[in-house]
Amino acid sequence: MTVVDLDHVTFAYDDQPAVRDVSLTVEEGDFLGLIGPNGSGKTTLLHLMLGLLEPDSGRIELFDEPVDAFDDGERIGYVSQQATSRGGTMPVTVREAVTMGRFAHVGHGRIREDDREIVADALETVGIDELADRQVNQLSGGQRQRAYIARALASEADLLALDEPTVGVDAESRDAFYQLLESLNDDEITIILIEHDIGVVTDRANRIACINTELYHHGDTESFVESDALTEAYGATGQVVHHHH
Ligand code: ADP
């Protein structure tokens, strides 16, 4: 199944093009690393993919449906850039926040024992079960992002979209977080990850989309590493390419 399909998508804020003529697909089970210099249109492209912005031209499908008709929100877990830095204003516990992931499934019904079990499993999978009764706004950035992932798991999302999820997270927790993403991907969850550290992306992702308004590369990680796409996309701006290790 094709999870995301973009066909000649263009979008401008006012008259400033942010995404120009981008075509790409994300297939079920992919781990797509979305990279490019600062201000190159990564967040904009992700928002277009998820239907949060409407393209000026081109066609977008999400789970084989036109994105503007798509209404299975619980299939998508989205961790925005702000999500990890702000706790939200509602005083809810981690368990309550993750339980919200079940609401779409129970409809007007009550949360039942099996929903509670799914929530407990999700908390355990991301490794924050001992924090279940803490307030979300008391968590560290790294713990909070795990809580968001747990909520997506509880809602049985099959696409996780993450926008620089480890900004402000220490190196050790970061590594553990990316291991978690990789194991979720091994369990068939499709992942789209915006990340400025190219090393993380080439280590973990099987597919790369490299953009700077236009798409410089879309394909598997090996062919990206062997190509000149990185220098071409970053060369235009003179920005430093971050490598890890
Ligand atoms: P990236 O995620 O790669 O840093 P963005 O998608 O956030 O890039 O931004 C792409 C371009 O669009 C940048 O030039 C940015 O300044 C501009 N931009 C982003 N959001 C807005 C907005 N809400 N209004 C106007 N311009 C924006």
Tab-separated table of C-alpha atoms and ligand atoms in Angstrom:
chain	number	residue	atom	x	y	z
A	1	MET	CA	0.000	0.000	0.000
A	2	THR	CA	1.110	3.542	-0.729
A	3	VAL	CA	0.946	5.630	2.432
A	4	VAL	CA	1.722	9.009	0.879
A	5	ASP	CA	1.674	9.909	-2.797
A	6	LEU	CA	2.652	13.384	-3.970
A	7	ASP	CA	2.308	14.217	-7.620
A	8	HIS	CA	3.849	17.489	-8.855
A	9	VAL	CA	3.072	19.346	-5.643
A	10	THR	CA	3.798	23.059	-5.396
A	11	PHE	CA	3.146	25.376	-2.463
A	12	ALA	CA	4.037	29.008	-1.765
A	13	TYR	CA	3.571	31.202	1.305
A	14	ASP	CA	2.373	34.402	-0.336
A	15	ASP	CA	4.641	34.601	-3.386
A	16	GLN	CA	7.601	32.779	-1.848
A	17	PRO	CA	7.683	29.176	-3.129
A	18	ALA	CA	8.488	26.749	-0.296
A	19	VAL	CA	7.892	23.498	-2.203
A	20	ARG	CA	8.200	23.322	-5.971
A	21	ASP	CA	7.033	20.482	-8.201
A	22	VAL	CA	7.708	17.662	-5.751
A	23	SER	CA	6.640	14.126	-6.631
A	24	LEU	CA	7.343	11.270	-4.260
A	25	THR	CA	5.797	8.225	-2.672
A	26	VAL	CA	6.091	6.670	0.759
A	27	GLU	CA	5.255	2.975	0.777
A	28	GLU	CA	3.959	0.967	3.717
A	29	GLY	CA	6.884	-0.040	5.947
A	30	ASP	CA	9.218	2.678	4.680
A	31	PHE	CA	11.430	4.676	7.003
A	32	LEU	CA	11.801	7.913	5.060
A	33	GLY	CA	14.378	10.454	6.149
A	34	LEU	CA	13.380	13.935	4.998
A	35	ILE	CA	16.438	16.142	4.894
A	36	GLY	CA	17.537	19.513	3.545
A	37	PRO	CA	19.069	22.754	4.800
A	38	ASN	CA	17.262	25.123	7.194
A	39	GLY	CA	14.280	26.746	5.531
A	40	SER	CA	14.350	24.277	2.625
A	41	GLY	CA	10.659	23.335	2.921
A	42	LYS	CA	10.821	20.133	5.006
A	43	THR	CA	8.146	21.085	7.540
A	44	THR	CA	6.002	22.543	4.766
A	45	LEU	CA	6.287	19.314	2.784
A	46	LEU	CA	5.343	17.237	5.839
A	47	HIS	CA	2.331	19.473	6.488
A	48	LEU	CA	1.264	19.037	2.861
A	49	MET	CA	1.597	15.249	3.184
A	50	LEU	CA	-0.622	15.214	6.277
A	51	GLY	CA	-3.245	17.536	4.806
A	52	LEU	CA	-2.400	20.394	7.186
A	53	LEU	CA	-1.695	22.657	4.195
A	54	GLU	CA	-3.376	22.688	0.819
A	55	PRO	CA	-1.121	22.628	-2.259
A	56	ASP	CA	-1.342	25.417	-4.852
A	57	SER	CA	-1.087	22.737	-7.503
A	58	GLY	CA	-0.499	19.009	-7.709
A	59	ARG	CA	-2.207	16.023	-6.143
A	60	ILE	CA	-1.758	14.439	-2.708
A	61	GLU	CA	-3.037	11.076	-1.530
A	62	LEU	CA	-2.855	9.687	1.991
A	63	PHE	CA	-3.507	5.934	2.386
A	64	ASP	CA	-4.762	5.846	-1.215
A	65	GLU	CA	-7.350	8.578	-0.643
A	66	PRO	CA	-7.257	12.228	-1.720
A	67	VAL	CA	-5.818	13.973	1.333
A	68	ASP	CA	-8.741	16.400	1.629
A	69	ALA	CA	-11.154	13.449	1.937
A	70	PHE	CA	-8.996	11.579	4.445
A	71	ASP	CA	-10.607	11.321	7.876
A	72	ASP	CA	-8.824	8.435	9.625
A	73	GLY	CA	-6.748	10.715	11.826
A	74	GLU	CA	-6.003	7.981	14.330
A	75	ARG	CA	-3.949	6.168	11.679
A	76	ILE	CA	-1.382	8.960	11.914
A	77	GLY	CA	0.848	9.875	14.813
A	78	TYR	CA	2.372	13.305	14.337
A	79	VAL	CA	5.058	14.705	16.605
A	80	SER	CA	5.466	18.354	15.638
A	81	GLN	CA	8.480	20.489	16.419
A	82	GLN	CA	6.582	22.225	19.207
A	83	ALA	CA	5.270	19.008	20.699
A	84	THR	CA	8.451	18.152	22.518
A	85	SER	CA	9.268	21.614	23.807
A	86	ARG	CA	5.830	22.452	25.224
A	87	GLY	CA	3.784	20.408	27.618
A	88	GLY	CA	0.423	21.828	26.716
A	89	THR	CA	-1.683	23.618	29.255
A	90	MET	CA	-4.007	20.792	30.267
A	91	PRO	CA	-2.902	19.103	33.463
A	92	VAL	CA	-3.170	15.491	32.339
A	93	THR	CA	-1.157	12.483	33.348
A	94	VAL	CA	0.866	10.478	30.871
A	95	ARG	CA	-1.599	7.607	31.165
A	96	GLU	CA	-4.529	9.944	30.446
A	97	ALA	CA	-2.773	11.494	27.457
A	98	VAL	CA	-1.971	8.074	26.017
A	99	THR	CA	-5.505	6.842	26.738
A	100	MET	CA	-6.759	9.634	24.462
A	101	GLY	CA	-5.248	7.558	21.683
A	102	ARG	CA	-8.060	5.029	22.275
A	103	PHE	CA	-10.913	7.529	21.983
A	104	ALA	CA	-11.294	7.203	18.219
A	105	HIS	CA	-11.683	3.451	18.668
A	106	VAL	CA	-14.243	3.436	21.457
A	107	GLY	CA	-16.470	6.091	19.851
A	108	HIS	CA	-19.140	7.029	22.360
A	109	GLY	CA	-18.457	3.884	24.341
A	110	ARG	CA	-16.411	3.572	27.500
A	111	ILE	CA	-12.742	2.783	27.832
A	112	ARG	CA	-12.643	-0.900	28.702
A	113	GLU	CA	-10.159	-3.318	30.173
A	114	ASP	CA	-8.644	-4.157	26.762
A	115	ASP	CA	-8.170	-0.443	26.018
A	116	ARG	CA	-6.353	-0.087	29.337
A	117	GLU	CA	-4.139	-3.008	28.363
A	118	ILE	CA	-3.330	-1.447	24.997
A	119	VAL	CA	-2.376	1.785	26.804
A	120	ALA	CA	-0.192	-0.132	29.280
A	121	ASP	CA	1.521	-1.979	26.417
A	122	ALA	CA	2.155	1.284	24.553
A	123	LEU	CA	3.718	2.862	27.654
A	124	GLU	CA	5.911	-0.192	28.112
A	125	THR	CA	6.975	-0.290	24.451
A	126	VAL	CA	8.303	3.266	24.589
A	127	GLY	CA	9.820	2.700	28.045
A	128	ILE	CA	7.880	5.207	30.143
A	129	ASP	CA	5.551	2.890	32.072
A	130	GLU	CA	7.006	4.068	35.382
A	131	LEU	CA	6.057	7.662	34.462
A	132	ALA	CA	2.390	6.830	33.782
A	133	ASP	CA	1.027	8.850	36.706
A	134	ARG	CA	3.179	11.939	36.179
A	135	GLN	CA	1.816	15.088	34.603
A	136	VAL	CA	2.811	15.398	30.950
A	137	ASN	CA	4.069	18.935	31.484
A	138	GLN	CA	6.521	17.672	34.101
A	139	LEU	CA	8.299	15.366	31.664
A	140	SER	CA	11.620	16.095	30.006
A	141	GLY	CA	11.609	16.708	26.251
A	142	GLY	CA	12.777	13.161	25.572
A	143	GLN	CA	10.164	11.593	27.846
A	144	ARG	CA	7.445	13.763	26.376
A	145	GLN	CA	8.233	12.665	22.855
A	146	ARG	CA	7.942	9.047	23.976
A	147	ALA	CA	4.547	9.887	25.454
A	148	TYR	CA	3.454	11.219	22.039
A	149	ILE	CA	4.676	8.041	20.371
A	150	ALA	CA	2.861	5.944	22.996
A	151	ARG	CA	-0.360	7.801	22.229
A	152	ALA	CA	0.120	7.057	18.522
A	153	LEU	CA	0.725	3.380	19.339
A	154	ALA	CA	-2.401	3.278	21.519
A	155	SER	CA	-4.406	4.675	18.614
A	156	GLU	CA	-2.874	1.940	16.434
A	157	ALA	CA	-1.411	4.514	14.057
A	158	ASP	CA	0.371	2.986	11.095
A	159	LEU	CA	2.184	6.169	10.117
A	160	LEU	CA	4.452	8.126	12.449
A	161	ALA	CA	5.535	11.554	11.220
A	162	LEU	CA	8.184	13.304	13.290
A	163	ASP	CA	9.605	16.798	12.826
A	164	GLU	CA	13.072	17.051	14.411
A	165	PRO	CA	11.912	15.076	17.440
A	166	THR	CA	15.219	15.110	19.294
A	167	VAL	CA	15.922	18.820	19.401
A	168	GLY	CA	16.985	19.573	22.972
A	169	VAL	CA	17.335	15.893	23.880
A	170	ASP	CA	20.695	14.649	25.227
A	171	ALA	CA	22.823	12.370	23.028
A	172	GLU	CA	22.169	9.182	24.991
A	173	SER	CA	18.370	9.553	25.052
A	174	ARG	CA	18.514	10.489	21.384
A	175	ASP	CA	20.217	7.290	20.452
A	176	ALA	CA	17.730	5.260	22.478
A	177	PHE	CA	14.905	7.177	20.823
A	178	TYR	CA	16.150	6.385	17.330
A	179	GLN	CA	16.535	2.737	18.294
A	180	LEU	CA	12.912	2.799	19.384
A	181	LEU	CA	11.877	4.274	16.022
A	182	GLU	CA	13.815	1.606	14.195
A	183	SER	CA	12.158	-1.180	16.182
A	184	LEU	CA	8.694	0.334	15.555
A	185	ASN	CA	9.579	0.411	11.874
A	186	ASP	CA	10.594	-3.270	12.096
A	187	ASP	CA	7.037	-3.809	13.368
A	188	GLU	CA	5.717	-2.377	10.081
A	189	ILE	CA	4.976	1.156	11.237
A	190	THR	CA	5.784	3.571	8.422
A	191	ILE	CA	8.012	6.442	9.541
A	192	ILE	CA	8.655	9.867	8.074
A	193	LEU	CA	11.402	11.662	9.964
A	194	ILE	CA	12.689	15.200	9.528
A	195	GLU	CA	16.170	15.293	11.036
A	196	HIS	CA	19.084	17.688	10.510
A	197	ASP	CA	21.701	15.106	11.463
A	198	ILE	CA	22.436	13.358	8.164
A	199	GLY	CA	24.287	10.537	9.933
A	200	VAL	CA	21.202	9.567	11.946
A	201	VAL	CA	19.118	9.522	8.794
A	202	THR	CA	21.506	7.465	6.679
A	203	ASP	CA	21.980	5.025	9.600
A	204	ARG	CA	18.283	4.464	10.218
A	205	ALA	CA	16.223	5.299	7.127
A	206	ASN	CA	15.799	3.005	4.121
A	207	ARG	CA	14.598	5.884	1.929
A	208	ILE	CA	15.749	9.484	1.659
A	209	ALA	CA	14.025	12.571	0.325
A	210	CYS	CA	16.470	15.451	0.074
A	211	ILE	CA	14.914	18.808	-0.685
A	212	ASN	CA	15.766	22.427	-1.090
A	213	THR	CA	12.409	23.729	-2.309
A	214	GLU	CA	12.808	21.261	-5.158
A	215	LEU	CA	13.497	17.577	-4.683
A	216	TYR	CA	17.204	16.698	-5.138
A	217	HIS	CA	16.888	13.023	-4.328
A	218	HIS	CA	14.157	10.530	-3.638
A	219	GLY	CA	15.096	6.897	-3.389
A	220	ASP	CA	16.902	4.366	-1.277
A	221	THR	CA	19.589	5.371	1.188
A	222	GLU	CA	22.475	3.629	-0.629
A	223	SER	CA	21.867	5.453	-3.884
A	224	PHE	CA	21.570	8.716	-1.931
A	225	VAL	CA	24.917	8.182	-0.205
A	226	GLU	CA	26.552	7.474	-3.571
A	227	SER	CA	24.942	10.475	-5.261
A	228	ASP	CA	25.829	14.169	-5.250
A	229	ALA	CA	22.359	15.140	-4.027
A	230	LEU	CA	23.555	16.218	-0.593
A	231	THR	CA	26.191	18.670	-1.808
A	232	GLU	CA	23.900	19.906	-4.548
A	233	ALA	CA	20.999	20.557	-2.177
A	234	TYR	CA	23.144	22.089	0.574
A	235	GLY	CA	25.645	23.725	-1.761
A	236	ALA	CA	23.086	26.266	-2.859
A	237	THR	CA	22.919	27.698	0.646
A	238	GLY	CA	26.437	27.146	1.960
A	239	GLN	CA	24.972	25.659	5.148
A	240	VAL	CA	27.054	23.221	7.141
A	241	VAL	CA	26.133	19.577	6.780
A	242	HIS	CA	25.868	17.904	10.181
A	243	HIS	CA	27.396	14.471	10.451
A	244	HIS	CA	27.314	12.469	13.612
A	245	HIS	CA	29.829	9.965	15.104
B	1	ADP	P1	12.378	23.675	6.968
B	1	ADP	O1	11.401	22.821	7.699
B	1	ADP	O2	13.167	22.934	5.946
B	1	ADP	O3	13.276	24.467	7.874
B	1	ADP	P2	10.040	25.274	6.304
B	1	ADP	O4	9.110	24.388	5.570
B	1	ADP	O5	9.757	25.534	7.743
B	1	ADP	O6	11.539	24.754	6.112
B	1	ADP	O7	10.098	26.675	5.560
B	1	ADP	C1	10.303	26.783	4.155
B	1	ADP	C2	10.286	28.260	3.763
B	1	ADP	O8	8.982	28.801	3.967
B	1	ADP	C3	11.235	29.134	4.578
B	1	ADP	O9	11.742	30.125	3.742
B	1	ADP	C4	10.341	29.718	5.642
B	1	ADP	O10	10.831	30.962	6.068
B	1	ADP	C5	9.020	29.867	4.909
B	1	ADP	N1	7.866	29.726	5.812
B	1	ADP	C6	7.628	28.683	6.638
B	1	ADP	N2	6.466	28.847	7.302
B	1	ADP	C7	5.953	30.032	6.871
B	1	ADP	C8	4.764	30.763	7.159
B	1	ADP	N3	3.872	30.306	8.049
B	1	ADP	N4	4.573	31.948	6.520
B	1	ADP	C9	5.470	32.420	5.637
B	1	ADP	N5	6.605	31.777	5.304
B	1	ADP	C10	6.857	30.597	5.911
